Tab-separated table of C-alpha atoms in Angstrom:
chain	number	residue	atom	x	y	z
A	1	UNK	CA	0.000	0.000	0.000
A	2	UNK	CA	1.409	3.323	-0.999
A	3	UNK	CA	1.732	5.920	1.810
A	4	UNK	CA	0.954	9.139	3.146
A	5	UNK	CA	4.472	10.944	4.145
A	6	UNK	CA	5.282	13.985	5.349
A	7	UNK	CA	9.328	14.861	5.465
A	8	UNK	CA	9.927	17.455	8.238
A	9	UNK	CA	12.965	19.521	7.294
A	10	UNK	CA	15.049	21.638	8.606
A	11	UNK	CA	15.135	23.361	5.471
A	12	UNK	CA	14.121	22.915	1.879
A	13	UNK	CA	14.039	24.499	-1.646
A	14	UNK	CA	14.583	27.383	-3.432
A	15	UNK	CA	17.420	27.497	-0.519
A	16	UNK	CA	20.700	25.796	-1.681
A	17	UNK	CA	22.961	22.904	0.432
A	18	UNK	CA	23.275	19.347	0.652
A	19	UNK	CA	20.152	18.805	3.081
A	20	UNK	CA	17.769	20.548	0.481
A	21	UNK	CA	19.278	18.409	-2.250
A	22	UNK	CA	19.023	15.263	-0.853
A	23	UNK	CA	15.382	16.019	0.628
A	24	UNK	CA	14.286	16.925	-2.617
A	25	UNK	CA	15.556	14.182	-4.385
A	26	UNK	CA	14.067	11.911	-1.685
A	27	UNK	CA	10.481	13.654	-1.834
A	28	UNK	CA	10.536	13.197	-5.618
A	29	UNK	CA	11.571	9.685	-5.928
A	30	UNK	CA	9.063	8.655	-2.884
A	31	UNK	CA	5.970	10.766	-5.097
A	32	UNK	CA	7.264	9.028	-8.586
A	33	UNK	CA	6.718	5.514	-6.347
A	34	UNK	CA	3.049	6.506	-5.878
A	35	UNK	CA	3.470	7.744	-2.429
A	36	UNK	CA	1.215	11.033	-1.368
A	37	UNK	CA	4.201	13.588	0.037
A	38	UNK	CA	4.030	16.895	1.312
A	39	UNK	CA	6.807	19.180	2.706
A	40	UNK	CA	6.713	20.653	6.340
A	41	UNK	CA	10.071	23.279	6.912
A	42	UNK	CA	11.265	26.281	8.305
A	43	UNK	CA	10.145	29.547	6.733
A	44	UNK	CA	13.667	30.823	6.312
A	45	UNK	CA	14.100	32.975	4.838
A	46	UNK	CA	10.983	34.936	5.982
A	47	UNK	CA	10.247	35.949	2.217
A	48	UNK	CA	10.182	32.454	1.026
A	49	UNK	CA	5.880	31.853	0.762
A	50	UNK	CA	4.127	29.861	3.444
A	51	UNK	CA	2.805	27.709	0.801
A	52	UNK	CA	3.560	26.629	-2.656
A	53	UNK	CA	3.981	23.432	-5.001
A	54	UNK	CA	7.626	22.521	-5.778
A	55	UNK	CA	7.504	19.848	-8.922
A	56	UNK	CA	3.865	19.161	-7.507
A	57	UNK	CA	4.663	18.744	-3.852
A	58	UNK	CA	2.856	20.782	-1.793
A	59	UNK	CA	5.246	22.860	0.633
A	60	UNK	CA	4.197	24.185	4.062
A	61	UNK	CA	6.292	26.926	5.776
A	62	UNK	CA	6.700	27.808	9.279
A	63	UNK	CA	8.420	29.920	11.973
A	64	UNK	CA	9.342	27.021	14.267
A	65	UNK	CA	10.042	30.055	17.305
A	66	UNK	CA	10.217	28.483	20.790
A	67	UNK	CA	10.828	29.947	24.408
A	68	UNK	CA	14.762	28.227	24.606
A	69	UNK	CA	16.423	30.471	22.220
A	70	UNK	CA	20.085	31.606	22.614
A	71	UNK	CA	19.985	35.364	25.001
A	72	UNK	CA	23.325	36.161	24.239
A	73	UNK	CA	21.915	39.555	22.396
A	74	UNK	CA	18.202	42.057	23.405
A	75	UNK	CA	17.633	40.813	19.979
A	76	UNK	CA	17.623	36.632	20.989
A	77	UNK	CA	15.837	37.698	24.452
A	78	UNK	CA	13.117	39.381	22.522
A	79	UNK	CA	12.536	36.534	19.629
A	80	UNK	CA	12.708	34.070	22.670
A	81	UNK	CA	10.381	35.824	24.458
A	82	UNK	CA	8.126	36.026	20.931
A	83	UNK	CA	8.620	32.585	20.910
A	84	UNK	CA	6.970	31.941	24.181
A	85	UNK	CA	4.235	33.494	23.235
A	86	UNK	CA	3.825	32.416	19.647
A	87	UNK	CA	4.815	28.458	21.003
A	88	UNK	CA	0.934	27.090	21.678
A	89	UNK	CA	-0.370	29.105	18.859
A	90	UNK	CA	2.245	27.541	16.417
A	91	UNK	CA	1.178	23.905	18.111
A	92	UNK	CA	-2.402	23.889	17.394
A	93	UNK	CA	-1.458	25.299	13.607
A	94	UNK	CA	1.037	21.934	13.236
A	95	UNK	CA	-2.027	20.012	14.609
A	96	UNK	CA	-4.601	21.035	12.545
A	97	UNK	CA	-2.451	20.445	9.458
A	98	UNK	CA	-1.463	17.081	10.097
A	99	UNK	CA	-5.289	16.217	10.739
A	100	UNK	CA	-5.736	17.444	7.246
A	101	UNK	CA	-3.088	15.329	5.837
A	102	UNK	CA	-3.848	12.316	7.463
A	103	UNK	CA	0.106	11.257	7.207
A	104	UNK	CA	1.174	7.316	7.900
A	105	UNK	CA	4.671	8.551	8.365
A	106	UNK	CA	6.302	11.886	9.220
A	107	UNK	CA	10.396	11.868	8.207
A	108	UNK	CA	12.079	14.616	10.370
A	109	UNK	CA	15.736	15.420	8.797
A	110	UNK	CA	18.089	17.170	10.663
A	111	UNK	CA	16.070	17.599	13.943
A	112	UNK	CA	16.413	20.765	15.573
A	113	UNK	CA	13.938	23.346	16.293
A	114	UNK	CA	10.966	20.683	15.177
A	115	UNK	CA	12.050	18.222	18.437
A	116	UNK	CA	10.547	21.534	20.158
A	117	UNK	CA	7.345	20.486	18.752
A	118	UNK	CA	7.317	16.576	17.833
A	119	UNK	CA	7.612	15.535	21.501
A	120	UNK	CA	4.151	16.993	22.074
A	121	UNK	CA	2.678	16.012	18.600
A	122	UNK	CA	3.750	12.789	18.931
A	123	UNK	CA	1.827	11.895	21.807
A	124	UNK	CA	-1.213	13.371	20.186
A	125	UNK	CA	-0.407	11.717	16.871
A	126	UNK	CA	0.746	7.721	18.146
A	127	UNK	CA	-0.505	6.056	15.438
A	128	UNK	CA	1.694	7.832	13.089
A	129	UNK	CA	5.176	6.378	12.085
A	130	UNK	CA	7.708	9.043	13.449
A	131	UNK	CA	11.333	8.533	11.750
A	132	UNK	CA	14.202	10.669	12.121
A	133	UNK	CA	16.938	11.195	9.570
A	134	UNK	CA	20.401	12.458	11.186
A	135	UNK	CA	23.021	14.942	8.660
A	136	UNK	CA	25.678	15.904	10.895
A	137	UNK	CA	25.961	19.131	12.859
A	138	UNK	CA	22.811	18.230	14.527
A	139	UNK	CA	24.468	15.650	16.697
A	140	UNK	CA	28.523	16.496	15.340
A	141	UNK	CA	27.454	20.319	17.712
A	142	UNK	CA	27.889	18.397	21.267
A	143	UNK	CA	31.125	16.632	20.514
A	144	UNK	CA	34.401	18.623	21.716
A	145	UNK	CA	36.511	19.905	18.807
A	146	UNK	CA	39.690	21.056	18.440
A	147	UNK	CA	40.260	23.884	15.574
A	148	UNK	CA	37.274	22.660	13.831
A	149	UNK	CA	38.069	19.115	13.786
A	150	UNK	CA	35.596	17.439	16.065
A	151	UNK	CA	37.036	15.004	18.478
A	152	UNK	CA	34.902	11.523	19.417
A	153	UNK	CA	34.152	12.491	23.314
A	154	UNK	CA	31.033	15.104	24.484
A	155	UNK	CA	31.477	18.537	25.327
A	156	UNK	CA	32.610	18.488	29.330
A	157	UNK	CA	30.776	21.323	30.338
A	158	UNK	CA	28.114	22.550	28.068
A	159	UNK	CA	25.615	25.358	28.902
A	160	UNK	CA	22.354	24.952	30.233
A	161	UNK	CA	20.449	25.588	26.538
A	162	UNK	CA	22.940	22.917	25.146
A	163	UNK	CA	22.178	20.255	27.537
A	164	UNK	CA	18.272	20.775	27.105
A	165	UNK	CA	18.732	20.322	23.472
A	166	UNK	CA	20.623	17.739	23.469
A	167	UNK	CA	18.079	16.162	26.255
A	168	UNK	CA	15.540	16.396	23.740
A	169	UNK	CA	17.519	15.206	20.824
A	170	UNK	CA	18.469	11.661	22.800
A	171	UNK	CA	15.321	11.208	24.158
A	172	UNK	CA	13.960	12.094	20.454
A	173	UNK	CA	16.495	9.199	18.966
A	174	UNK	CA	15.266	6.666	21.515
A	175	UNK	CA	11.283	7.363	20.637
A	176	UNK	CA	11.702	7.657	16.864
A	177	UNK	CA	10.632	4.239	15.464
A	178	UNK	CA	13.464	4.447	13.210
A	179	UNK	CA	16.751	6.373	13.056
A	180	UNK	CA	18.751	7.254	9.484
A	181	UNK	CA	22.104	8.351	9.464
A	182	UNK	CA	23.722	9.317	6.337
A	183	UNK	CA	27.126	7.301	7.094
A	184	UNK	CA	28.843	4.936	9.595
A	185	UNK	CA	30.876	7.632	11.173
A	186	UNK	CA	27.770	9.769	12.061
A	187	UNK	CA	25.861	6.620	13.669
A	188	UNK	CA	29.155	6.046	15.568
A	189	UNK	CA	28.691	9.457	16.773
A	190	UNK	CA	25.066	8.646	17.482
A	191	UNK	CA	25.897	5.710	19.497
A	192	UNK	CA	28.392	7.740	21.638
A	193	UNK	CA	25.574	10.602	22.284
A	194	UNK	CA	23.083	7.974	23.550
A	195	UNK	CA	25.411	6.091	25.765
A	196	UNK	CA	23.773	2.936	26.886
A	197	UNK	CA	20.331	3.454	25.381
A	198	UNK	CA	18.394	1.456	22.398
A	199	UNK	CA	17.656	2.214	18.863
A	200	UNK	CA	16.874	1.137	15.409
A	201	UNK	CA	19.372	2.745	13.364
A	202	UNK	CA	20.007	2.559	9.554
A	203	UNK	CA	23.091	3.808	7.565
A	204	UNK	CA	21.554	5.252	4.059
A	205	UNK	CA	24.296	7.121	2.528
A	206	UNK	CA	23.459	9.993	0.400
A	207	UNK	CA	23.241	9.686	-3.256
A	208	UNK	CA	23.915	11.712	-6.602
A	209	UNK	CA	22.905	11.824	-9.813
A	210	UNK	CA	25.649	9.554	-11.708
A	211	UNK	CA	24.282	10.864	-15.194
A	212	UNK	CA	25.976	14.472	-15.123
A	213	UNK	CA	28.957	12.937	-14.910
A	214	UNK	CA	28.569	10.577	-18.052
A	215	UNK	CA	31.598	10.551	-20.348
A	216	UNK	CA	30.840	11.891	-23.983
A	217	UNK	CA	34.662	12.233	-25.311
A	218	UNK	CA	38.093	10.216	-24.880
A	219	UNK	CA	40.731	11.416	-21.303
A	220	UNK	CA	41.427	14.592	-22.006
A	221	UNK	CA	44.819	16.299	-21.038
A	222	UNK	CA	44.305	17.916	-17.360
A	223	UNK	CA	44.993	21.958	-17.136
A	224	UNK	CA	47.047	23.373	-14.714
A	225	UNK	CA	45.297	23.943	-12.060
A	226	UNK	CA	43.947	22.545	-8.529
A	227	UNK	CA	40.060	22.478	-7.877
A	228	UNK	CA	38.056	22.886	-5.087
A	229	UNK	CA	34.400	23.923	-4.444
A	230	UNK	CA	31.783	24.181	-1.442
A	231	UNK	CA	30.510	26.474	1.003
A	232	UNK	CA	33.178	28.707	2.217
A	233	UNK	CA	32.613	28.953	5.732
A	234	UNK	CA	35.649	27.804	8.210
A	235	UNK	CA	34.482	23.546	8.570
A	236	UNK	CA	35.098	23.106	4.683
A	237	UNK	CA	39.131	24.190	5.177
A	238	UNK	CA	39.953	26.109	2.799
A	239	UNK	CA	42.314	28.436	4.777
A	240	UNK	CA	44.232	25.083	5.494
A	241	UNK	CA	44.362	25.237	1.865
A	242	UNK	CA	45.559	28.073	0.203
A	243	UNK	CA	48.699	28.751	2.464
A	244	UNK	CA	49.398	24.546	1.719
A	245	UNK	CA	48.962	25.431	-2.391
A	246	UNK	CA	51.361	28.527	-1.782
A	247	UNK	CA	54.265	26.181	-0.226
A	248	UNK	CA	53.672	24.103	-2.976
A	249	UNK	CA	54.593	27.129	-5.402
A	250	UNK	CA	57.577	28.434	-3.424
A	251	UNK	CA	59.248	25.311	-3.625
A	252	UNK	CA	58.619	25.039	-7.122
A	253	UNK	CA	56.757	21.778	-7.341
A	254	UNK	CA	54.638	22.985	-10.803
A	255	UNK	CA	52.708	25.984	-12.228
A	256	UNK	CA	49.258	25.858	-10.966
A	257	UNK	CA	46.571	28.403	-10.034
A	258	UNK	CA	44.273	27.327	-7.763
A	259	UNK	CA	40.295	27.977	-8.457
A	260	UNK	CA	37.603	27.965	-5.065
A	261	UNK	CA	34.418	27.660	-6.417
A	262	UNK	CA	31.348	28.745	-3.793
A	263	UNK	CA	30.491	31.589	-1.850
A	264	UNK	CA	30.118	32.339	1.788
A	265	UNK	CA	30.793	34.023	4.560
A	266	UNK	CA	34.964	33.013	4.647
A	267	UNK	CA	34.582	34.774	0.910
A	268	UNK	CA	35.926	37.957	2.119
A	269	UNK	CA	38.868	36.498	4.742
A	270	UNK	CA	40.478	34.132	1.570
A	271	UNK	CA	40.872	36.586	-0.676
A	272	UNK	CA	42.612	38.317	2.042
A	273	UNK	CA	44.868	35.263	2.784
A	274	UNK	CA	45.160	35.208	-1.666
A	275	UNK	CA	46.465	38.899	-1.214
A	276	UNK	CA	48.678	38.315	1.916
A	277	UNK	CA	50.716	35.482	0.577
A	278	UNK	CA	51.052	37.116	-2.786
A	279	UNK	CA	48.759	34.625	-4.674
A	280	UNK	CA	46.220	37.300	-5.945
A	281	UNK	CA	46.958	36.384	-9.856
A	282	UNK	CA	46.841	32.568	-9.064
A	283	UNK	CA	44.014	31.798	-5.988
A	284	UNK	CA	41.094	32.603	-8.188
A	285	UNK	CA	37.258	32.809	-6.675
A	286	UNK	CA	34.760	32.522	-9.862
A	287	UNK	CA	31.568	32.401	-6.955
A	288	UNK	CA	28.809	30.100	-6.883
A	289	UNK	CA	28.851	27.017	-9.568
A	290	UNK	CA	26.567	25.486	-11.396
A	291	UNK	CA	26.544	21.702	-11.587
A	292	UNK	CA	27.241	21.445	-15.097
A	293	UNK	CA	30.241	23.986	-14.666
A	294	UNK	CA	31.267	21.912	-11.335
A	295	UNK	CA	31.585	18.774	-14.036
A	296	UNK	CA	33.680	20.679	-16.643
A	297	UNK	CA	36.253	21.977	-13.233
A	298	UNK	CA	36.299	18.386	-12.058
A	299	UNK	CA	37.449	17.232	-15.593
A	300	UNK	CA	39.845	18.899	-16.583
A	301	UNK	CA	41.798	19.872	-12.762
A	302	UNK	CA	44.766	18.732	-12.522
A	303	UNK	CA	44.424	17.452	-8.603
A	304	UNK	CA	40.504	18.081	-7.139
A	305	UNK	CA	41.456	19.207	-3.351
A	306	UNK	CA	38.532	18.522	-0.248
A	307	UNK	CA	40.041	20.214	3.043
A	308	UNK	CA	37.613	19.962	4.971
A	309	UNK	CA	37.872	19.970	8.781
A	310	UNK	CA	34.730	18.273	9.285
A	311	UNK	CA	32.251	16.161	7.048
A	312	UNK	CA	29.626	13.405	7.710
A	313	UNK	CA	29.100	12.352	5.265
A	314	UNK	CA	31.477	13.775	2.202
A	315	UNK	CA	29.331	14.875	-1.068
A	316	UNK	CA	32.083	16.968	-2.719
A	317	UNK	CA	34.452	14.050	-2.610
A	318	UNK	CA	31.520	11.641	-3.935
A	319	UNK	CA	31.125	14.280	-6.613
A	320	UNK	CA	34.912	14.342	-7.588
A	321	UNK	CA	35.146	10.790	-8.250
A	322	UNK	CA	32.139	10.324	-10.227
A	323	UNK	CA	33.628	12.881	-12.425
A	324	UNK	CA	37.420	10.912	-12.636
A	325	UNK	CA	39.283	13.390	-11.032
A	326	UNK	CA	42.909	12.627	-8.923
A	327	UNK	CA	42.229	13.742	-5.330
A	328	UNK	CA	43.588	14.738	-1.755
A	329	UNK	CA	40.769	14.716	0.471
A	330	UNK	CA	41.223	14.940	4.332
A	331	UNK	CA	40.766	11.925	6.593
A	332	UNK	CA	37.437	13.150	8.550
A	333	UNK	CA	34.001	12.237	9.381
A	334	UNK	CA	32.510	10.165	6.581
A	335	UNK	CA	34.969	10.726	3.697
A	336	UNK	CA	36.920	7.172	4.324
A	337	UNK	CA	33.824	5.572	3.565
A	338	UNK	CA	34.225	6.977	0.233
A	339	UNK	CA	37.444	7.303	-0.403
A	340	UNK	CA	38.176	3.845	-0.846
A	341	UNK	CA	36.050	3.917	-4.694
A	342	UNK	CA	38.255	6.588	-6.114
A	343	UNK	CA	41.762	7.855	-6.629
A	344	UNK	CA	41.833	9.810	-3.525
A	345	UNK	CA	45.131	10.412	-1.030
A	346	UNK	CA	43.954	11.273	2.135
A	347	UNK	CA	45.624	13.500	4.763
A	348	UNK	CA	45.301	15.271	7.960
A	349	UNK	CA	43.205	18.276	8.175
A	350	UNK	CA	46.340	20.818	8.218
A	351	UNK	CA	48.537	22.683	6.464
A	352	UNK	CA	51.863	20.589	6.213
A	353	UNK	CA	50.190	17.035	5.530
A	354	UNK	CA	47.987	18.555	2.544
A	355	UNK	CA	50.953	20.126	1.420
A	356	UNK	CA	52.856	16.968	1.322
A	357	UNK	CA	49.827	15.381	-0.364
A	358	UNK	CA	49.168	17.249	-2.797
A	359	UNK	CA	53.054	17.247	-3.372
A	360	UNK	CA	52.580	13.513	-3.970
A	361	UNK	CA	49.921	13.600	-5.501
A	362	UNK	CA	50.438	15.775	-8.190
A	363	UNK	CA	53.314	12.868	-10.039
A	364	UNK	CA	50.928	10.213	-9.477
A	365	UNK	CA	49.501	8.894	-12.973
A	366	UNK	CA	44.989	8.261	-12.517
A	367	UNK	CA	44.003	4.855	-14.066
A	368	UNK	CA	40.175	4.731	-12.890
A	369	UNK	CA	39.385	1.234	-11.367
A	370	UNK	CA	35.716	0.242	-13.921
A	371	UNK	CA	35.314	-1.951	-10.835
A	372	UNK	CA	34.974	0.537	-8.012
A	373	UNK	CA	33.413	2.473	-10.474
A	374	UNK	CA	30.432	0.238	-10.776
A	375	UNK	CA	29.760	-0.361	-7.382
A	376	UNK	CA	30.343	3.627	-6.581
A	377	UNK	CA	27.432	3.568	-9.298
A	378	UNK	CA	25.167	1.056	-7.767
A	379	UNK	CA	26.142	2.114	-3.410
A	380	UNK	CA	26.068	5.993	-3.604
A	381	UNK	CA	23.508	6.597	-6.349
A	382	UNK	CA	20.355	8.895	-6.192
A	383	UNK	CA	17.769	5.594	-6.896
A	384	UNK	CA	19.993	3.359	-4.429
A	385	UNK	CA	19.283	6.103	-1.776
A	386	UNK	CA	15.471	6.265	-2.416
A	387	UNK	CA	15.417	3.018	-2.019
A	388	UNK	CA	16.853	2.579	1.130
A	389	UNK	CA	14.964	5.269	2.199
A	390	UNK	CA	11.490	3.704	0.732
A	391	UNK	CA	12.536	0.765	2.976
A	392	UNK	CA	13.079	2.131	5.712
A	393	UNK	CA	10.212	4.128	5.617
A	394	UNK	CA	7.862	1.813	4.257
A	395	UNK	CA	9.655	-1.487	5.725
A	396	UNK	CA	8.262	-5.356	5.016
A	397	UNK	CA	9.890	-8.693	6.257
A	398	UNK	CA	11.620	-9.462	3.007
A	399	UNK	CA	13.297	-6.082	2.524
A	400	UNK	CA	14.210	-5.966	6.449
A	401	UNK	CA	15.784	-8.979	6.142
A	402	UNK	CA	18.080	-8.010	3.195
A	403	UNK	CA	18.601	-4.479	4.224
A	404	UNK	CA	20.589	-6.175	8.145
A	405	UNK	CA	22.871	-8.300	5.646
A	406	UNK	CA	24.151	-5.107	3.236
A	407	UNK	CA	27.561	-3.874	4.747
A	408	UNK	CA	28.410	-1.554	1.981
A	409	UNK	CA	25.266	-0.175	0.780
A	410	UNK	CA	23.635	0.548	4.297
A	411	UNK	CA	23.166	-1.976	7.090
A	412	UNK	CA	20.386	-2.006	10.319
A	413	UNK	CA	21.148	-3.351	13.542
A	414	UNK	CA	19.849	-3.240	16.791
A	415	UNK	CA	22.288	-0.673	18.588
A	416	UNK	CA	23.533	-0.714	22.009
A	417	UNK	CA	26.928	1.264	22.921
């Protein structure tokens, strides 16, 4: 029997990332199945419409405000005051739209400001499904780090906001009927966060669309220069980067320029670093890519560089080796996982070891492996990742059972740490 499913997102189109990507992929695939979805995320930006149809998915907008804000600022004091007000009148809206919809399953991904909400709706709403899908930051923000990197151990002594969040996120984990993580690394981190508690918990790893990358032509001859692309904001790395590249050019080790594709909020501080070291001519920042243009960089690069200081799950990298390209990637979060189907040389997330990787890099000859290329294909594709999903949604006995003995492609088990 198809189903009624609404996917509860932290956010969703028109706004750009990996989260809205992969939601939207999974909304359309689960509608083209014959399942009945509709949309429930934040209304953020506040000019986005409270309603509209996305590809004939109905999308419903809120302010998710609540009375445990951050009152760092008069501004947070006043929105959580707002919120204290606005909470009950917010809950009845949420009720009297899921009454409408009638939903057999509600999806939440990335769990944040809706666990404000679901603990309450869930006890008026049992005979729903309630299954939560994890993407990182929402669990990866209570782990100590150390410059960025995030280390496998708790914060020691939170603040009292952080450790009622993260209250509600555990107890959330332990209620939903299923949990989704979107690699092994992140459920590791799960199973750390929980300590000694039960849960059904699901790897599905995130998938692309292999068909932009689809060869038309013979290997062409690489360019000179070094690729890399993504949000700039300070997790991705890319200020570990660009003084690494500029060693690399002092000591004479080739003629490259270096292109950052992306925008965001590091934009400003990088082309600083660029001007600082000299590199202004060869660190070059051509903004916000589309995806056919991020196929034609990956091409022809010489060396495709991922710095990243921290990454669940690892969609650039996934990216770069559909596309063929020779790689240094760092060795964090979920990019091992990866790694393995690809030419990729991982480091350390700082400045001498991607230096000396992308030192060795660079004379190393790329012979794709067809094998690891088909089960790349087949493991982290956009219709092996509905699937999963549609199982794990949607589960019977048969698909249960062959879903616990998959190691690669996503495995279930009954967790206890």
């Amino acid at each position: 029997m198809k189903k009624r499913i609404v996917i509860w997102t932290a956010s969703y189109r028109p706004v750009l990332g990996g989260l809205q990507t992969i939601t939207e992929s999974l909304a359309e695939g689960l509608k083209d199945r014959g399942n009945r979805v509709v949309i429930l995320t934040n209304r953020v930006p506040s000019s986005l419409p409270k309603y509209e149809l996305i590809n004939n998915i109905p999308v419903y907008r809120y302010r998710f405000y609540h009375p445990m804000g951050s009152v760092s600022s008069i501004k947070q004091l006043l929105i959580s005051v707002y919120g204290f007000f606005i909470y009950p009148f917010r809950l009845v809206q949420l009720c009297l739209l899921l009454r409408s919809i009638k939903p057999h399953i509600i999806n939440i991904h990335f769990p944040g400001q809706q666990l404000w909400y679901s603990h309450l709706l869930f006890r008026m709403f049992r005979h729903i499904e309630w299954i939560t899908s994890l993407h990182g930051d929402e669990i990866l923000q209570f782990f100590e780090s150390r410059d960025g990197i995030i280390e496998p151990s708790l914060k020691s002594n939170p603040g009292l906001s952080e450790r009622i969040r993260m209250h509600l996120l555990i107890s959330w984990i332990i209620r939903s009927g299923r949990i989704t993580a979107c690699s092994s690394y992140l459920m590791k981190m799960v199973k750390i966060i929980v300590r000694n508690k039960l849960f059904n918990g699901f790897v599905i790893y995130n998938g692309i669309d292999f068909g932009r990358f689809e060869k038309k032509s013979a290997a062409k001859p690489r360019a000179k220069y070094f690729f890399a692309y993504g949000r700039l904001v300070y997790a991705k790395g890319f200020d570990i980067l660009i003084p690494a590249f500029s060693k690399l050019l002092n000591e004479k080790r080739g003629h490259y320029e270096l292109i950052i594709g992306g925008t965001g909020e590091e934009l400003a501080s990088l082309k600083q670093m660029a001007r600082d070291l000299g590199m202004v001519d060869k660190v070059l920042f051509p903004g916000s890519l589309s995806p056919r243009e991020i196929v034609s960089y990956l091409e022809y690069a010489a060396l495709t560089i991922i710095p990243s200081r921290r990454e669940p799950f690892g969609i650039s990298l996934l990216e770069a080796i559909a596309g063929r390209a020779k790689i240094v990637a760092t060795n964090v979060g979920g990019m091992p996982e990866i790694a393995n189907y690809g030419d990729v040389l991982l480091c350390e997330p700082n400045e001498i070891s991607l230096f000396e990787a992308m030192a060795e890099a660079i004379g190393r000859t790329y012979i794709p492996d067809q094998k690891r290329m088909m089960q790349l294909d087949t493991i982290f594709s956009r219709e092996n990742m509905i699937y999963k999903y549609e199982q794990a949604l949607c589960p019977d006995p048969i698909s249960q059972i062959k879903m616990s003995k998959e190691v690669a492609p996503g495995f279930q088990e009954r967790i206890r740490s």
